[in-house]
Tab-separated table of C-alpha atoms and ligand atoms in Angstrom:
chain	number	residue	atom	x	y	z
Y	10	MET	CA	0.000	-0.164	-0.054
Y	11	TRP	CA	2.852	2.382	0.627
Y	12	HIS	CA	5.107	1.341	-1.887
Y	13	ASN	CA	4.908	4.288	-4.427
Y	14	VAL	CA	3.732	6.786	-1.567
Y	15	GLN	CA	5.871	9.823	-0.792
Y	16	ALA	CA	6.559	10.534	2.764
Y	17	ALA	CA	4.518	13.326	4.476
Y	18	PRO	CA	6.527	16.490	5.230
Y	19	ALA	CA	7.631	16.354	9.087
Y	20	ASP	CA	5.785	18.856	11.325
Y	21	VAL	CA	7.935	22.017	11.207
Y	22	ILE	CA	8.133	22.963	14.878
Y	23	LEU	CA	8.552	19.467	15.951
Y	24	GLY	CA	11.270	19.040	13.340
Y	25	LEU	CA	13.029	22.027	14.825
Y	26	THR	CA	12.927	20.500	18.256
Y	27	GLU	CA	14.612	17.429	17.032
Y	28	ALA	CA	17.411	19.388	15.381
Y	29	PHE	CA	17.776	21.291	18.677
Y	30	ARG	CA	17.937	18.160	20.854
Y	31	ALA	CA	20.632	16.782	18.459
Y	32	ASP	CA	22.792	19.886	18.723
Y	33	ALA	CA	25.618	19.337	20.938
Y	34	ASN	CA	26.570	23.201	21.623
Y	35	PRO	CA	26.350	24.175	25.150
Y	36	HIS	CA	25.097	27.749	24.133
Y	37	LYS	CA	22.061	26.460	22.172
Y	38	VAL	CA	18.778	28.279	22.782
Y	39	ASN	CA	15.357	26.878	21.608
Y	40	LEU	CA	13.003	29.793	21.023
Y	41	GLY	CA	11.027	27.598	18.445
Y	42	VAL	CA	8.885	25.280	20.766
Y	43	GLY	CA	5.499	25.977	21.674
Y	44	VAL	CA	5.398	25.260	25.328
Y	45	TYR	CA	6.124	27.205	28.406
Y	46	LYS	CA	9.468	27.060	29.788
Y	47	ASP	CA	10.775	28.391	33.434
Y	48	GLU	CA	13.961	30.188	34.249
Y	49	VAL	CA	15.806	27.016	34.202
Y	50	GLY	CA	14.451	25.892	30.831
Y	51	LEU	CA	11.942	23.307	32.194
Y	52	THR	CA	8.285	22.925	31.442
Y	53	PRO	CA	7.228	22.592	34.986
Y	54	ILE	CA	4.435	20.795	36.640
Y	55	LEU	CA	2.403	23.390	38.542
Y	56	GLN	CA	2.323	22.874	42.171
Y	57	ALA	CA	-1.442	23.195	42.193
Y	58	VAL	CA	-1.450	20.350	39.771
Y	59	LYS	CA	0.696	18.051	41.935
Y	60	GLU	CA	-1.514	18.918	45.103
Y	61	ALA	CA	-4.601	18.080	43.041
Y	62	GLU	CA	-3.066	14.627	41.976
Y	63	LYS	CA	-2.381	13.717	45.534
Y	64	ILE	CA	-6.079	14.285	46.315
Y	65	LEU	CA	-7.215	12.264	43.132
Y	66	VAL	CA	-4.810	9.230	43.650
Y	67	ALA	CA	-6.102	8.942	47.327
Y	68	ALA	CA	-9.700	9.193	46.250
Y	69	GLU	CA	-9.650	7.156	43.000
Y	70	VAL	CA	-11.466	3.963	43.147
Y	71	SER	CA	-11.979	2.965	39.479
Y	72	LYS	CA	-10.859	3.640	36.000
Y	73	ASN	CA	-14.253	3.087	34.472
Y	74	TYR	CA	-15.049	5.218	31.459
Y	75	LEU	CA	-16.091	8.785	31.546
Y	76	PRO	CA	-19.434	9.609	29.906
Y	77	ILE	CA	-19.138	10.834	26.355
Y	78	PRO	CA	-18.769	14.476	27.279
Y	79	GLY	CA	-16.399	13.772	29.902
Y	80	GLU	CA	-15.772	14.422	33.325
Y	81	VAL	CA	-19.095	15.400	35.227
Y	82	SER	CA	-17.379	17.756	37.611
Y	83	PHE	CA	-15.438	19.636	34.852
Y	84	ALA	CA	-18.206	21.289	32.645
Y	85	VAL	CA	-19.549	23.949	35.304
Y	86	PRO	CA	-16.347	25.478	36.616
Y	87	VAL	CA	-14.630	25.447	33.307
Y	88	ARG	CA	-17.601	27.147	31.752
Y	89	GLU	CA	-17.325	29.786	34.473
Y	90	LEU	CA	-13.743	30.009	33.910
Y	91	ILE	CA	-14.462	30.656	30.168
Y	92	PHE	CA	-17.262	32.998	30.329
Y	93	GLY	CA	-17.051	34.518	33.706
Y	94	ALA	CA	-19.370	33.143	36.609
Y	95	GLY	CA	-22.044	35.760	36.215
Y	96	HIS	CA	-22.448	35.540	32.563
Y	97	PRO	CA	-26.132	35.783	31.427
Y	98	ALA	CA	-25.605	32.921	28.896
Y	99	LEU	CA	-24.716	30.632	31.698
Y	100	HIS	CA	-28.071	31.856	33.772
Y	101	GLU	CA	-29.960	31.217	30.644
Y	102	LYS	CA	-28.332	27.710	30.135
Y	103	ARG	CA	-27.471	28.500	26.573
Y	104	VAL	CA	-24.102	26.869	27.005
Y	105	VAL	CA	-23.124	23.346	26.999
Y	106	THR	CA	-19.555	22.080	27.504
Y	107	ALA	CA	-17.788	18.710	26.604
Y	108	HIS	CA	-14.669	17.978	28.117
Y	109	THR	CA	-12.157	16.856	25.167
Y	110	PRO	CA	-8.556	15.597	24.408
Y	111	GLY	CA	-6.812	18.999	24.505
Y	112	GLY	CA	-7.663	22.156	22.395
Y	113	THR	CA	-6.764	20.250	19.202
Y	114	GLY	CA	-9.545	17.735	20.255
Y	115	ALA	CA	-12.027	20.621	20.921
Y	116	LEU	CA	-11.295	22.270	17.528
Y	117	ARG	CA	-11.461	18.790	15.754
Y	118	VAL	CA	-14.832	17.736	17.298
Y	119	GLY	CA	-16.136	21.296	16.653
Y	120	ALA	CA	-15.225	20.992	13.024
Y	121	GLU	CA	-16.796	17.642	12.498
Y	122	LEU	CA	-20.238	18.792	14.170
Y	123	LEU	CA	-20.113	21.944	11.963
Y	124	ARG	CA	-19.371	19.812	8.760
Y	125	LYS	CA	-22.603	17.830	9.569
Y	126	PHE	CA	-24.801	20.952	10.178
Y	127	LEU	CA	-23.189	23.562	8.012
Y	128	PRO	CA	-21.709	21.398	5.170
Y	129	LYS	CA	-21.671	24.352	2.651
Y	130	ALA	CA	-19.961	26.765	5.046
Y	131	THR	CA	-16.547	28.282	4.383
Y	132	VAL	CA	-14.023	28.644	7.188
Y	133	TRP	CA	-12.392	32.095	7.585
Y	134	ILE	CA	-9.070	32.043	9.163
Y	135	SER	CA	-6.642	34.815	10.168
Y	136	ASN	CA	-3.741	35.471	7.943
Y	137	PRO	CA	-1.343	33.960	9.525
Y	138	THR	CA	-2.769	31.559	11.858
Y	139	TRP	CA	-1.761	28.574	14.042
Y	140	SER	CA	-0.549	25.937	11.253
Y	141	ASN	CA	-2.725	23.182	12.625
Y	142	HIS	CA	-5.993	25.136	12.095
Y	143	LYS	CA	-5.774	24.594	8.245
Y	144	GLY	CA	-5.564	20.868	8.603
Y	145	ILE	CA	-8.358	20.712	11.432
Y	146	PHE	CA	-10.734	22.307	8.936
Y	147	ALA	CA	-9.670	20.460	6.019
Y	148	ALA	CA	-13.191	19.276	5.139
Y	149	PHE	CA	-14.258	22.865	4.534
Y	150	PRO	CA	-13.378	25.527	1.748
Y	151	GLN	CA	-11.087	27.861	3.423
Y	152	LYS	CA	-10.464	31.738	2.950
Y	153	GLU	CA	-8.234	34.224	4.953
Y	154	TYR	CA	-9.015	37.391	6.615
Y	155	PRO	CA	-6.224	40.156	6.865
Y	156	TYR	CA	-4.617	40.161	10.366
Y	157	TYR	CA	-1.124	40.763	10.704
Y	158	ASP	CA	0.629	43.743	9.015
Y	159	PRO	CA	4.291	43.229	8.809
Y	160	ALA	CA	4.825	46.729	7.423
Y	161	HIS	CA	3.459	48.271	10.644
Y	162	MET	CA	4.172	45.552	13.026
Y	163	GLY	CA	0.512	45.117	14.159
Y	164	ILE	CA	-2.737	44.268	13.119
Y	165	ASP	CA	-4.318	45.628	10.113
Y	166	PHE	CA	-7.870	46.282	11.830
Y	167	PRO	CA	-9.456	48.158	9.104
Y	168	ALA	CA	-8.778	45.350	6.411
Y	169	MET	CA	-9.709	42.603	9.073
Y	170	LEU	CA	-13.149	44.370	9.671
Y	171	GLU	CA	-13.794	45.140	6.105
Y	172	THR	CA	-13.411	41.433	5.151
Y	173	LEU	CA	-15.360	40.332	8.015
Y	174	ASN	CA	-18.073	42.706	6.996
Y	175	GLN	CA	-18.532	40.818	3.959
Y	176	VAL	CA	-18.763	37.310	5.169
Y	177	PRO	CA	-21.849	35.544	4.341
Y	178	ALA	CA	-24.361	34.677	7.123
Y	179	GLY	CA	-23.697	30.947	8.059
Y	180	ASP	CA	-20.037	30.971	7.280
Y	181	ILE	CA	-17.613	30.254	10.097
Y	182	VAL	CA	-14.889	32.711	11.465
Y	183	LEU	CA	-12.111	31.220	13.433
Y	184	LEU	CA	-10.942	33.748	15.981
Y	185	HIS	CA	-8.092	33.710	18.523
Y	186	ALA	CA	-9.416	34.894	21.691
Y	187	CYS	CA	-6.223	36.158	23.060
Y	188	CYS	CA	-2.341	35.524	22.541
Y	189	HIS	CA	-2.723	35.149	18.803
Y	190	ASN	CA	-0.345	32.321	17.575
Y	191	PRO	CA	1.803	33.182	15.694
Y	192	SER	CA	1.954	36.904	15.798
Y	193	GLY	CA	1.337	37.844	19.408
Y	194	PHE	CA	-0.816	40.780	18.434
Y	195	ASP	CA	-4.429	40.924	19.980
Y	196	LEU	CA	-7.344	43.276	19.407
Y	197	GLN	CA	-8.016	45.966	21.997
Y	198	PRO	CA	-11.232	45.546	23.699
Y	199	GLN	CA	-12.956	48.398	21.702
Y	200	GLN	CA	-11.751	46.478	18.548
Y	201	TRP	CA	-13.440	43.369	19.844
Y	202	ASP	CA	-16.634	45.584	20.376
Y	203	GLU	CA	-16.711	46.632	16.851
Y	204	LEU	CA	-15.923	43.056	15.563
Y	205	VAL	CA	-18.786	41.564	17.817
Y	206	ALA	CA	-21.188	44.166	16.143
Y	207	VAL	CA	-20.176	43.156	12.698
Y	208	ALA	CA	-20.588	39.331	13.830
Y	209	ALA	CA	-24.284	40.157	15.066
Y	210	ALA	CA	-25.102	42.004	12.093
Y	211	ARG	CA	-23.704	39.690	9.458
Y	212	LYS	CA	-24.748	36.695	11.416
Y	213	TRP	CA	-21.613	34.557	10.760
Y	214	LEU	CA	-20.566	31.986	13.115
Y	215	PRO	CA	-17.783	32.750	15.580
Y	216	PHE	CA	-15.600	29.708	16.409
Y	217	VAL	CA	-13.174	30.998	19.082
Y	218	ASP	CA	-9.812	29.280	19.796
Y	219	PHE	CA	-9.066	30.026	23.335
Y	220	ALA	CA	-5.820	28.161	24.124
Y	221	TYR	CA	-4.119	30.813	26.345
Y	222	GLN	CA	-6.401	32.197	28.925
Y	223	GLY	CA	-4.327	33.825	31.600
Y	224	PHE	CA	-1.379	34.550	29.385
Y	225	ALA	CA	-2.088	37.904	27.973
Y	226	GLN	CA	-3.626	40.160	30.538
Y	227	GLY	CA	-5.077	37.911	33.143
Y	228	LEU	CA	-7.613	35.117	33.597
Y	229	ALA	CA	-10.567	37.570	33.829
Y	230	ASP	CA	-9.368	40.127	30.984
Y	231	ASP	CA	-8.587	37.419	28.488
Y	232	ARG	CA	-12.111	36.245	28.310
Y	233	TYR	CA	-13.315	39.701	27.060
Y	234	ALA	CA	-13.877	38.534	23.363
Y	235	VAL	CA	-15.492	35.153	24.340
Y	236	ALA	CA	-17.997	36.938	26.905
Y	237	LYS	CA	-19.115	39.775	24.675
Y	238	LEU	CA	-19.605	37.170	21.682
Y	239	ALA	CA	-21.723	35.071	23.878
Y	240	GLU	CA	-23.722	38.129	24.720
Y	241	THR	CA	-25.176	38.438	21.120
Y	242	GLY	CA	-27.027	35.320	21.152
Y	243	LEU	CA	-25.508	34.073	18.268
Y	244	ASP	CA	-24.602	30.481	17.901
Y	245	MET	CA	-20.982	30.106	18.617
Y	246	LEU	CA	-18.320	27.591	19.340
Y	247	VAL	CA	-15.392	27.889	21.995
Y	248	ALA	CA	-12.429	25.355	22.029
Y	249	SER	CA	-10.404	26.091	25.244
Y	250	SER	CA	-7.322	24.236	26.114
Y	251	TYR	CA	-5.664	23.503	29.713
Y	252	SER	CA	-2.523	22.477	28.120
Y	253	LYS	CA	-0.781	25.713	28.720
Y	254	ASN	CA	-2.518	27.403	31.687
Y	255	PHE	CA	-2.431	24.379	33.817
Y	256	GLY	CA	0.639	22.951	32.168
Y	257	LEU	CA	-1.312	19.788	31.337
Y	258	TYR	CA	0.476	19.320	27.823
Y	259	ASN	CA	0.607	15.565	27.843
Y	260	GLU	CA	-2.763	14.704	29.683
Y	261	ARG	CA	-4.687	16.025	26.638
Y	262	CYS	CA	-7.332	18.376	28.306
Y	263	GLY	CA	-9.369	21.069	26.974
Y	264	ALA	CA	-13.009	21.760	26.318
Y	265	LEU	CA	-15.672	22.464	23.446
Y	266	SER	CA	-18.350	24.937	24.447
Y	267	LEU	CA	-21.388	25.370	22.302
Y	268	VAL	CA	-23.343	28.498	22.946
Y	269	ALA	CA	-26.764	28.724	21.486
Y	270	PRO	CA	-29.603	31.180	21.202
Y	271	SER	CA	-31.693	29.147	23.757
Y	272	GLU	CA	-31.635	26.375	26.343
Y	273	HIS	CA	-33.656	24.089	24.069
Y	274	GLU	CA	-31.087	24.490	21.094
Y	275	ALA	CA	-28.142	24.188	23.307
Y	276	THR	CA	-29.711	20.735	24.615
Y	277	VAL	CA	-30.077	19.728	21.021
Y	278	ALA	CA	-26.482	20.750	20.053
Y	279	MET	CA	-25.129	18.754	22.775
Y	280	SER	CA	-26.900	15.548	21.800
Y	281	HIS	CA	-25.488	15.816	18.550
Y	282	LEU	CA	-21.995	16.919	20.069
Y	283	LYS	CA	-22.316	13.523	21.801
Y	284	THR	CA	-22.836	11.489	18.531
Y	285	VAL	CA	-19.829	13.116	16.878
Y	286	ILE	CA	-17.568	12.359	19.996
Y	287	ARG	CA	-18.715	8.865	20.287
Y	288	VAL	CA	-17.525	7.785	16.890
Y	289	LEU	CA	-14.303	9.745	17.092
Y	290	TYR	CA	-12.803	8.788	20.507
Y	291	SER	CA	-15.820	7.512	22.364
Y	292	ASN	CA	-14.755	9.627	25.581
Y	293	PRO	CA	-12.015	11.685	26.725
Y	294	PRO	CA	-9.066	10.504	28.943
Y	295	ALA	CA	-10.001	11.400	32.612
Y	296	HIS	CA	-6.931	12.611	34.539
Y	297	GLY	CA	-6.370	15.991	32.967
Y	298	GLY	CA	-10.098	16.873	33.464
Y	299	LEU	CA	-10.029	15.629	37.104
Y	300	ILE	CA	-7.163	17.833	37.822
Y	301	VAL	CA	-8.755	20.884	36.235
Y	302	ALA	CA	-12.092	20.270	38.192
Y	303	THR	CA	-10.454	19.538	41.485
Y	304	ILE	CA	-8.277	22.997	41.313
Y	305	LEU	CA	-11.074	25.014	40.267
Y	306	ALA	CA	-13.499	23.616	42.982
Y	307	ASN	CA	-11.025	23.981	45.822
Y	308	GLN	CA	-10.514	27.494	47.170
Y	309	GLY	CA	-6.840	27.052	48.254
Y	310	LEU	CA	-5.594	25.131	45.315
Y	311	ARG	CA	-7.479	27.653	43.101
Y	312	ALA	CA	-5.622	30.545	44.644
Y	313	LEU	CA	-2.345	28.749	44.180
Y	314	TRP	CA	-2.820	28.007	40.499
Y	315	GLU	CA	-4.124	31.517	39.678
Y	316	GLU	CA	-0.881	32.893	41.414
Y	317	GLU	CA	1.185	30.238	39.236
Y	318	VAL	CA	-0.460	31.501	35.964
Y	319	ALA	CA	0.299	35.053	37.000
Y	320	GLY	CA	3.866	33.867	37.643
Y	321	MET	CA	4.086	32.212	34.108
Y	322	ARG	CA	2.581	35.588	32.419
Y	323	ARG	CA	4.658	37.913	34.374
Y	324	ARG	CA	7.906	35.689	33.469
Y	325	ILE	CA	7.073	36.123	29.848
Y	326	VAL	CA	6.276	39.874	30.072
Y	327	GLU	CA	9.811	40.385	31.711
Y	328	MET	CA	11.583	38.517	28.891
Y	329	ARG	CA	9.834	40.605	26.321
Y	330	HIS	CA	11.123	43.853	28.006
Y	331	LEU	CA	14.663	42.311	28.552
Y	332	LEU	CA	14.861	41.419	24.978
Y	333	VAL	CA	13.741	44.794	23.768
Y	334	GLU	CA	16.082	46.746	26.376
Y	335	GLY	CA	19.141	44.518	25.440
Y	336	LEU	CA	18.617	44.946	21.594
Y	337	LYS	CA	18.504	48.777	22.358
Y	338	GLU	CA	21.473	48.845	24.648
Y	339	ARG	CA	23.511	47.010	21.839
Y	340	GLY	CA	22.488	49.762	19.280
Y	341	VAL	CA	20.711	47.192	17.096
Y	342	SER	CA	19.050	49.143	14.421
Y	343	GLY	CA	15.278	49.240	14.319
Y	344	ASP	CA	12.574	49.686	16.991
Y	345	PHE	CA	11.744	46.475	18.618
Y	346	SER	CA	9.362	48.049	21.371
Y	347	PHE	CA	6.484	46.228	19.454
Y	348	ILE	CA	7.502	43.064	21.074
Y	349	THR	CA	6.344	44.515	24.381
Y	350	ARG	CA	2.979	45.230	22.937
Y	351	GLN	CA	2.376	41.590	22.003
Y	352	ASN	CA	0.824	38.939	24.272
Y	353	GLY	CA	1.499	35.438	25.238
Y	354	MET	CA	4.354	33.333	24.491
Y	355	PHE	CA	4.868	34.078	20.782
Y	356	SER	CA	6.283	36.950	18.971
Y	357	TYR	CA	6.748	37.746	15.285
Y	358	THR	CA	10.152	39.484	15.506
Y	359	GLY	CA	10.288	40.727	11.898
Y	360	LEU	CA	13.660	38.826	11.695
Y	361	SER	CA	14.112	37.565	8.229
Y	362	ASP	CA	14.586	34.009	7.097
Y	363	ARG	CA	18.186	34.724	6.311
Y	364	VAL	CA	18.684	35.986	9.751
Y	365	VAL	CA	16.845	33.099	11.248
Y	366	ASP	CA	19.096	30.546	9.359
Y	367	TRP	CA	22.197	32.385	10.353
Y	368	LEU	CA	21.233	32.254	13.948
Y	369	ARG	CA	20.470	28.622	13.726
Y	370	GLY	CA	23.749	27.833	11.817
Y	371	GLU	CA	26.037	29.888	13.457
Y	372	LYS	CA	24.865	30.646	16.946
Y	373	HIS	CA	22.808	27.551	17.748
Y	374	ILE	CA	19.648	29.544	18.226
Y	375	TYR	CA	16.566	27.859	16.976
Y	376	MET	CA	13.541	29.884	15.717
Y	377	VAL	CA	10.569	29.006	13.433
Y	378	ALA	CA	10.974	30.251	9.889
Y	379	GLY	CA	9.203	33.650	9.520
Y	380	GLY	CA	10.811	34.860	12.659
Y	381	ARG	CA	8.387	33.593	15.230
Y	382	ILE	CA	9.980	33.183	18.805
Y	383	ASN	CA	8.613	31.641	22.069
Y	384	LEU	CA	9.650	34.040	24.509
Y	385	ALA	CA	9.619	31.645	27.112
Y	386	GLY	CA	12.628	30.068	25.643
Y	387	LEU	CA	14.528	33.101	26.984
Y	388	THR	CA	16.099	33.382	30.530
Y	389	THR	CA	18.044	35.822	32.432
Y	390	LYS	CA	20.997	33.486	31.624
Y	391	ASN	CA	20.837	33.213	27.978
Y	392	ILE	CA	19.272	36.731	26.996
Y	393	ALA	CA	22.525	38.395	26.469
Y	394	TYR	CA	23.870	35.685	24.383
Y	395	VAL	CA	20.703	36.035	22.181
Y	396	CYS	CA	20.718	39.854	21.999
Y	397	ASP	CA	24.577	39.581	21.177
Y	398	SER	CA	23.939	37.093	18.526
Y	399	ILE	CA	20.933	39.126	16.993
Y	400	ARG	CA	23.053	42.313	16.840
Y	401	GLN	CA	25.727	40.269	15.078
Y	402	ALA	CA	23.211	38.915	12.503
Y	403	LEU	CA	21.792	42.165	11.664
Y	404	ALA	CA	25.077	43.865	11.415
Y	405	GLY	CA	26.248	41.361	8.943
Q	513	PLP	C1	-3.645	28.750	18.893
Q	513	PLP	C2	-3.869	27.350	19.435
Q	513	PLP	N1	-4.892	26.646	19.363
Q	513	PLP	C3	-4.936	25.334	19.863
Q	513	PLP	C4	-3.835	24.725	20.344
Q	513	PLP	C5	-3.915	23.585	20.917
Q	513	PLP	O1	-3.698	23.042	22.187
Q	513	PLP	P1	-3.364	21.555	22.880
Q	513	PLP	O2	-2.205	21.213	22.870
Q	513	PLP	O3	-4.282	21.475	24.110
Q	513	PLP	O4	-4.330	20.470	21.716
Q	513	PLP	C6	-2.573	25.389	20.534
Q	513	PLP	C7	-1.541	24.826	20.798
Q	513	PLP	O5	-0.329	25.030	20.599
Q	513	PLP	C8	-2.689	26.741	19.770
Q	513	PLP	O6	-1.408	27.513	19.920
């Protein structure tokens, strides 16, 4: 069967990680990965997670299957985290939530559900977007809406809005709630307000990817777009991930929330979501969902977790400032201050592919082509080396 088949291309970012691992140079720096790293370069297990696991191991009596939409104690606190505990859509019971295998699982299940009910829809994705989005929505025709503007190092909001104003009713618009991957640039609240008004007027269906709650401004501030969109009464989907903000990468824990105009429609939507999940993976892995539910329900653990999320966010913001200051101190030409206006782990640095290749070949600093870096790969120990190397690359 495979004899005449060409091998599929390797995943670009995972390929970069393999090359980094194989590099024996002691100064090597990996700015390509998509995971949080602490000051010593580790992707840590959060203390709140360790504590929750102790509780869970002591209490666990069975490895029986979960229900199709996942852990029962998960949906309510997770919904409150996503939309805000007092959100009217929750009181009106217009939101249903399934616990899924990661944010990817949530997006994929959502795509499958939409394929059944909106088979003729086009999916609109930001230019650029997370590379996996295109594959996840492969069953749909896709179009791009303008987003990142390299000439001005920011979002071309007028162009974005103009395009979204022409999206037909019933098409699907994929939005990043915060910490846009890969650019790092997010809309301001008043821009979200304008976009929400366009969604409500045009009646396209927002599908919000919410993978980084807590990594931009804070757990509450980061839900601005999701909460506003859910107020409109539109049908809407939200795929959230607990890989980053709970550090549960390999436990595969996320959620798909369906927002509907009424309680009745939300109930019907959930019944169909269950049929989709049943044939895809039957029911999700339990451990990650139990950890999230345990932390969110326990006052002490929740406070500890919120402080740990704030700590990750503060470290990334500090690295952004140190990078900008380090480049300025070294007289590197160009204004890099836009890096401090971006959110989350990622930054489009504006470094050309020639510079990216040089930094990798000569300095063992690994970045994704296009100049996206993960700020969490920087530490107070390697930042001077990275700034010196960028200065040399741009001078040469
Ligand atoms: C924008 C975006 N969406 C979704 C995901 C998926 O997250 P998960 O690892 O939970 O599947 C990621 C992970 O990198 C992401 O960057």
